[in-house]
Amino acid sequence: MTRRQRESGRGPMTRAPRVRDGGTMTIPTPPSVLSVHALGKSFGPTPVLRDVSLEIQAGTATAIMGPSGSGKSTLLHCMSGIVKPDSGAVLLAGQHIQNLGENDRSRLRREAFGFVFQSGQLLPELPAIENVALPLILNGASIRDAKATANTFFAPLGLDGLQDRRPGQMSGGQSQRVAIARALATKPSVLFADEPTGALDAQTSWEVMRLLRESAQQIGSALVVVTHDLEVARWCDRTLVMQAGSLVAQQVAA
Ligand SMILES: Nc1ncnc2c1ncn2[C@@H]1O[C@H](COP(=O)(O)OP(=O)(O)O)[C@@H](O)[C@H]1O
Ligand SMILES: [Mg+2]
């Protein structure tokens, strides 16, 4: 990504053409892949999200930071249709996701969204290649095609030769790279990552984040990363800060 693209919060995949507008040059805002409007959510009497609105533009990377308990994971879960908000709306490419039935929402999560968590998301009894192929099989691909597609993710993520290892036979960094491959295999519109480097040392975190950012960008997936780690946030185009259920600040990367 060039400095100019980084400053404008726009990746190379989403660079919008300049248009002439009555003699002045304007750069149109790239389309939002996900729009979040005035989300509210409480667990019992306690509000966890208060009037949260944001836009996620195609191909960009957004970090969400904030203290523990400030509602970051809940926001991610509402944005991705895992949890229903009490109020407000989430639109994927203009479509209200809460209006969908449970089956359609599950399909949407499988087809349009990818997820990477802190750890423990791989199925321990399956070799790496089958872990990556699984979402493709669930989306209807044959086992043979799914494995062939899954295999294409191994070399770019530095995982060649680990196809037959089970999660227990890999390091934490290798497991997270397999988890990234699995999340990206379906070419999601949005890749959500909740503390993806939370269980890794600093050097491994840096490498995992570099691969996460670069592979998402290559596929054209927007990336939304919840993190405590400023070094992780530095890989993103902007950082949103949450406090007590509200978005309180936004910083665009220099
Ligand atoms: N399923 C749940 N049931 C009850 N309370 C919850 C649930 N999920 C989260 N909370 C509460 O909501 C608040 C925000 O949690 P969370 O979104 O996980 O914060 P963060 O990810 O920023 O640490 C916390 O007080 C947490 O205990
Ligand atoms: Mg959390």
CSV table of C-alpha atoms and ligand atoms in Angstrom, one decimal:
chain,number,residue,atom,x,y,z
A,1,MET,CA,0.0,0.0,0.0
A,2,THR,CA,1.3,3.5,-0.8
A,3,ARG,CA,1.6,6.2,1.8
A,4,ARG,CA,-1.1,8.1,0.1
A,5,GLN,CA,-3.5,5.1,0.2
A,6,ARG,CA,-2.7,4.5,3.8
A,7,GLU,CA,-3.4,8.2,4.7
A,8,SER,CA,-6.7,8.1,2.9
A,9,GLY,CA,-7.7,4.9,4.7
A,10,ARG,CA,-8.0,3.2,1.3
A,11,GLY,CA,-6.2,0.1,0.2
A,12,PRO,CA,-5.0,-0.5,-3.3
A,13,MET,CA,-8.0,-2.9,-3.9
A,14,THR,CA,-10.5,-0.2,-3.3
A,15,ARG,CA,-8.9,2.8,-4.8
A,16,ALA,CA,-11.7,4.9,-6.3
A,17,PRO,CA,-11.4,6.7,-9.6
A,18,ARG,CA,-11.3,10.4,-9.5
A,19,VAL,CA,-14.3,12.1,-11.2
A,20,ARG,CA,-14.9,15.5,-12.4
A,21,ASP,CA,-17.7,17.3,-10.5
A,22,GLY,CA,-18.7,20.6,-12.0
A,23,GLY,CA,-15.1,21.6,-12.5
A,24,THR,CA,-13.7,20.6,-9.1
A,25,MET,CA,-12.0,17.2,-8.6
A,26,THR,CA,-13.6,15.0,-5.9
A,27,ILE,CA,-12.7,11.5,-4.8
A,28,PRO,CA,-15.8,9.5,-4.1
A,29,THR,CA,-15.9,7.6,-0.8
A,30,PRO,CA,-15.5,3.9,-1.6
A,31,PRO,CA,-18.6,1.8,-1.0
A,32,SER,CA,-19.2,0.4,2.5
A,33,VAL,CA,-19.2,-3.3,2.7
A,34,LEU,CA,-20.6,-3.2,6.2
A,35,SER,CA,-22.7,-0.3,7.7
A,36,VAL,CA,-23.3,-0.3,11.5
A,37,HIS,CA,-26.0,2.2,12.6
A,38,ALA,CA,-26.7,3.1,16.2
A,39,LEU,CA,-26.2,-0.3,17.7
A,40,GLY,CA,-27.4,-0.9,21.3
A,41,LYS,CA,-27.0,-4.0,23.3
A,42,SER,CA,-27.5,-4.9,27.0
A,43,PHE,CA,-26.9,-8.0,29.0
A,44,GLY,CA,-29.5,-7.8,31.8
A,45,PRO,CA,-29.7,-4.2,33.0
A,46,THR,CA,-26.2,-3.3,31.9
A,47,PRO,CA,-25.7,-1.6,28.6
A,48,VAL,CA,-22.7,-3.1,26.8
A,49,LEU,CA,-23.1,-1.2,23.4
A,50,ARG,CA,-24.4,2.4,23.4
A,51,ASP,CA,-25.3,4.0,20.0
A,52,VAL,CA,-22.4,2.6,18.1
A,53,SER,CA,-22.2,3.5,14.4
A,54,LEU,CA,-19.4,2.9,11.9
A,55,GLU,CA,-18.7,2.1,8.3
A,56,ILE,CA,-16.3,-0.6,7.0
A,57,GLN,CA,-15.1,0.0,3.5
A,58,ALA,CA,-14.2,-2.8,1.2
A,59,GLY,CA,-10.6,-4.0,1.5
A,60,THR,CA,-9.6,-1.7,4.4
A,61,ALA,CA,-8.3,-2.7,7.8
A,62,THR,CA,-9.8,-1.4,11.0
A,63,ALA,CA,-8.4,-2.0,14.5
A,64,ILE,CA,-10.8,-1.7,17.5
A,65,MET,CA,-9.0,-1.0,20.8
A,66,GLY,CA,-10.2,-0.2,24.3
A,67,PRO,CA,-10.2,-1.5,27.9
A,68,SER,CA,-11.2,-5.0,28.8
A,69,GLY,CA,-15.0,-5.2,29.2
A,70,SER,CA,-15.6,-2.1,27.0
A,71,GLY,CA,-17.7,-4.1,24.5
A,72,LYS,CA,-15.3,-4.8,21.7
A,73,SER,CA,-16.1,-8.5,21.3
A,74,THR,CA,-19.8,-7.8,21.7
A,75,LEU,CA,-19.5,-5.2,18.9
A,76,LEU,CA,-17.7,-7.8,16.7
A,77,HIS,CA,-20.4,-10.4,17.4
A,78,CYS,CA,-23.2,-8.0,16.5
A,79,MET,CA,-21.4,-6.9,13.3
A,80,SER,CA,-21.0,-10.5,12.2
A,81,GLY,CA,-24.6,-11.6,13.0
A,82,ILE,CA,-23.5,-13.9,15.9
A,83,VAL,CA,-25.4,-11.8,18.5
A,84,LYS,CA,-28.6,-9.8,17.8
A,85,PRO,CA,-28.4,-6.2,18.9
A,86,ASP,CA,-31.3,-4.8,20.9
A,87,SER,CA,-31.5,-1.7,18.7
A,88,GLY,CA,-29.8,-0.3,15.6
A,89,ALA,CA,-29.0,-2.0,12.3
A,90,VAL,CA,-26.1,-3.8,10.5
A,91,LEU,CA,-26.2,-3.8,6.7
A,92,LEU,CA,-24.0,-6.0,4.6
A,93,ALA,CA,-23.7,-4.5,1.1
A,94,GLY,CA,-27.0,-2.7,1.9
A,95,GLN,CA,-28.9,-5.7,3.3
A,96,HIS,CA,-30.2,-5.7,6.9
A,97,ILE,CA,-28.6,-8.8,8.4
A,98,GLN,CA,-30.9,-8.9,11.5
A,99,ASN,CA,-34.0,-9.3,9.2
A,100,LEU,CA,-32.7,-12.7,8.0
A,101,GLY,CA,-33.9,-15.9,9.6
A,102,GLU,CA,-31.4,-18.0,11.6
A,103,ASN,CA,-30.6,-20.3,8.6
A,104,ASP,CA,-29.9,-17.3,6.3
A,105,ARG,CA,-27.8,-15.6,8.9
A,106,SER,CA,-25.7,-18.8,9.4
A,107,ARG,CA,-25.2,-19.0,5.6
A,108,LEU,CA,-24.2,-15.4,5.5
A,109,ARG,CA,-21.6,-15.9,8.3
A,110,ARG,CA,-20.2,-18.9,6.4
A,111,GLU,CA,-20.1,-17.2,3.0
A,112,ALA,CA,-19.5,-13.5,3.6
A,113,PHE,CA,-17.6,-13.5,6.9
A,114,GLY,CA,-14.4,-15.1,8.1
A,115,PHE,CA,-13.3,-15.4,11.8
A,116,VAL,CA,-10.0,-15.6,13.6
A,117,PHE,CA,-10.0,-15.9,17.4
A,118,GLN,CA,-7.2,-15.8,20.0
A,119,SER,CA,-6.7,-19.6,19.8
A,120,GLY,CA,-8.4,-23.0,20.0
A,121,GLN,CA,-10.5,-22.5,16.9
A,122,LEU,CA,-9.1,-25.4,14.9
A,123,LEU,CA,-10.6,-28.9,15.1
A,124,PRO,CA,-7.9,-30.9,17.0
A,125,GLU,CA,-8.6,-34.2,15.3
A,126,LEU,CA,-8.3,-32.9,11.7
A,127,PRO,CA,-5.0,-32.2,9.9
A,128,ALA,CA,-4.3,-28.6,8.9
A,129,ILE,CA,-5.4,-29.1,5.3
A,130,GLU,CA,-8.8,-30.5,6.3
A,131,ASN,CA,-9.3,-27.7,8.9
A,132,VAL,CA,-8.8,-25.2,6.0
A,133,ALA,CA,-11.0,-27.1,3.6
A,134,LEU,CA,-13.9,-27.5,6.0
A,135,PRO,CA,-15.6,-24.2,5.4
A,136,LEU,CA,-15.5,-24.8,1.7
A,137,ILE,CA,-17.0,-28.2,2.1
A,138,LEU,CA,-19.8,-26.7,4.3
A,139,ASN,CA,-20.4,-24.2,1.5
A,140,GLY,CA,-21.0,-27.1,-0.9
A,141,ALA,CA,-17.6,-27.8,-2.5
A,142,SER,CA,-16.5,-31.4,-3.1
A,143,ILE,CA,-13.8,-32.7,-0.7
A,144,ARG,CA,-11.3,-32.9,-3.6
A,145,ASP,CA,-11.9,-29.3,-4.8
A,146,ALA,CA,-12.0,-28.0,-1.2
A,147,LYS,CA,-8.6,-29.5,-0.4
A,148,ALA,CA,-7.1,-28.2,-3.7
A,149,THR,CA,-8.3,-24.7,-2.9
A,150,ALA,CA,-7.2,-25.0,0.7
A,151,ASN,CA,-3.7,-26.1,-0.5
A,152,THR,CA,-3.2,-22.8,-2.4
A,153,PHE,CA,-3.2,-20.9,1.0
A,154,PHE,CA,-0.3,-22.9,2.5
A,155,ALA,CA,2.7,-21.6,0.7
A,156,PRO,CA,1.8,-17.9,0.9
A,157,LEU,CA,1.2,-18.2,4.6
A,158,GLY,CA,4.6,-20.0,5.1
A,159,LEU,CA,2.9,-23.3,5.9
A,160,ASP,CA,4.1,-25.5,3.1
A,161,GLY,CA,4.8,-29.0,4.4
A,162,LEU,CA,2.4,-28.7,7.4
A,163,GLN,CA,-0.7,-29.8,5.5
A,164,ASP,CA,-0.9,-33.1,7.4
A,165,ARG,CA,-0.1,-31.8,10.9
A,166,ARG,CA,-2.8,-31.8,13.5
A,167,PRO,CA,-3.2,-28.6,15.6
A,168,GLY,CA,-1.5,-30.2,18.6
A,169,GLN,CA,1.6,-30.8,16.4
A,170,MET,CA,2.1,-27.1,15.5
A,171,SER,CA,3.4,-24.0,17.2
A,172,GLY,CA,1.0,-21.2,18.3
A,173,GLY,CA,2.1,-19.1,15.3
A,174,GLN,CA,1.6,-21.9,12.9
A,175,SER,CA,-1.9,-22.7,14.3
A,176,GLN,CA,-2.9,-19.0,13.9
A,177,ARG,CA,-1.6,-19.0,10.3
A,178,VAL,CA,-3.7,-22.1,9.6
A,179,ALA,CA,-6.7,-20.3,11.2
A,180,ILE,CA,-6.1,-17.3,8.9
A,181,ALA,CA,-6.0,-19.7,5.9
A,182,ARG,CA,-9.3,-21.2,7.1
A,183,ALA,CA,-10.9,-17.8,7.6
A,184,LEU,CA,-9.8,-16.6,4.1
A,185,ALA,CA,-10.5,-19.8,2.2
A,186,THR,CA,-14.1,-18.7,1.4
A,187,LYS,CA,-12.9,-15.3,0.2
A,188,PRO,CA,-15.0,-13.4,2.7
A,189,SER,CA,-16.1,-9.8,2.3
A,190,VAL,CA,-15.1,-9.2,5.9
A,191,LEU,CA,-12.6,-11.0,8.1
A,192,PHE,CA,-13.2,-10.5,11.8
A,193,ALA,CA,-10.3,-11.2,14.2
A,194,ASP,CA,-10.7,-11.0,18.0
A,195,GLU,CA,-7.3,-10.7,19.7
A,196,PRO,CA,-5.7,-12.9,17.0
A,197,THR,CA,-2.3,-12.5,18.4
A,198,GLY,CA,-3.3,-12.5,22.1
A,199,ALA,CA,-1.6,-15.9,22.8
A,200,LEU,CA,1.6,-15.2,20.8
A,201,ASP,CA,5.0,-13.6,21.7
A,202,ALA,CA,5.8,-10.2,20.1
A,203,GLN,CA,7.9,-11.5,17.2
A,204,THR,CA,5.3,-14.2,16.2
A,205,SER,CA,2.5,-11.6,16.6
A,206,TRP,CA,4.3,-9.3,14.2
A,207,GLU,CA,4.7,-12.0,11.6
A,208,VAL,CA,1.1,-13.3,12.0
A,209,MET,CA,-0.3,-9.8,11.7
A,210,ARG,CA,1.8,-9.1,8.6
A,211,LEU,CA,0.4,-12.2,7.0
A,212,LEU,CA,-3.2,-11.5,8.1
A,213,ARG,CA,-3.1,-8.0,6.7
A,214,GLU,CA,-1.4,-8.9,3.4
A,215,SER,CA,-3.5,-12.0,2.7
A,216,ALA,CA,-6.7,-10.2,3.5
A,217,GLN,CA,-5.7,-7.4,1.2
A,218,GLN,CA,-4.8,-9.8,-1.6
A,219,ILE,CA,-8.2,-11.4,-1.4
A,220,GLY,CA,-10.0,-8.0,-1.1
A,221,SER,CA,-11.4,-8.8,2.3
A,222,ALA,CA,-12.0,-6.0,4.7
A,223,LEU,CA,-10.3,-6.7,8.0
A,224,VAL,CA,-11.7,-5.8,11.5
A,225,VAL,CA,-9.3,-6.6,14.3
A,226,VAL,CA,-10.0,-6.3,18.0
A,227,THR,CA,-6.6,-6.0,19.9
A,228,HIS,CA,-5.0,-4.7,23.0
A,229,ASP,CA,-1.7,-4.4,21.1
A,230,LEU,CA,-0.7,-1.1,19.5
A,231,GLU,CA,1.8,-3.0,17.3
A,232,VAL,CA,-1.1,-5.0,15.9
A,233,ALA,CA,-3.2,-1.8,15.4
A,234,ARG,CA,-0.3,-0.3,13.5
A,235,TRP,CA,-1.0,-2.8,10.6
A,236,CYS,CA,-4.4,-1.2,10.1
A,237,ASP,CA,-5.6,1.9,8.2
A,238,ARG,CA,-7.4,3.3,11.2
A,239,THR,CA,-8.0,2.6,14.9
A,240,LEU,CA,-11.3,3.0,16.7
A,241,VAL,CA,-11.3,3.2,20.4
A,242,MET,CA,-14.2,1.9,22.6
A,243,GLN,CA,-14.9,2.9,26.2
A,244,ALA,CA,-17.8,1.7,28.3
A,245,GLY,CA,-19.8,0.6,25.2
A,246,SER,CA,-19.2,3.8,23.1
A,247,LEU,CA,-16.9,4.6,20.3
A,248,VAL,CA,-14.9,7.5,21.7
A,249,ALA,CA,-12.1,8.1,19.2
A,250,GLN,CA,-10.9,7.3,15.7
A,251,GLN,CA,-7.4,7.6,14.5
A,252,VAL,CA,-6.3,7.2,10.9
A,253,ALA,CA,-2.8,5.7,10.4
A,254,ALA,CA,-0.1,8.2,9.4
B,1,LIG,N1,-23.1,-13.3,26.8
B,1,LIG,C1,-23.0,-12.4,27.8
B,1,LIG,N2,-23.8,-12.4,28.9
B,1,LIG,C2,-23.7,-11.5,29.8
B,1,LIG,N3,-22.7,-10.6,29.9
B,1,LIG,C3,-21.9,-10.5,28.8
B,1,LIG,C4,-22.0,-11.4,27.7
B,1,LIG,N4,-21.0,-11.1,26.8
B,1,LIG,C5,-20.3,-10.0,27.3
B,1,LIG,N5,-20.9,-9.7,28.5
B,1,LIG,C6,-20.4,-8.5,29.3
B,1,LIG,O1,-20.4,-7.4,28.5
B,1,LIG,C7,-19.3,-6.5,28.8
B,1,LIG,C8,-18.5,-6.4,27.5
B,1,LIG,O2,-17.9,-7.6,27.2
B,1,LIG,P1,-17.0,-7.8,25.9
B,1,LIG,O3,-17.8,-7.4,24.7
B,1,LIG,O4,-16.5,-9.2,25.9
B,1,LIG,O5,-15.8,-6.8,26.2
B,1,LIG,P2,-14.3,-6.7,25.6
B,1,LIG,O6,-14.2,-7.6,24.4
B,1,LIG,O7,-14.1,-5.3,25.3
B,1,LIG,O8,-13.4,-7.2,26.7
B,1,LIG,C9,-18.6,-7.2,29.9
B,1,LIG,O9,-19.0,-6.6,31.1
B,1,LIG,C10,-19.0,-8.6,29.8
B,1,LIG,O10,-19.0,-9.3,31.1
B,2,MG,MG,-13.1,-9.3,24.0
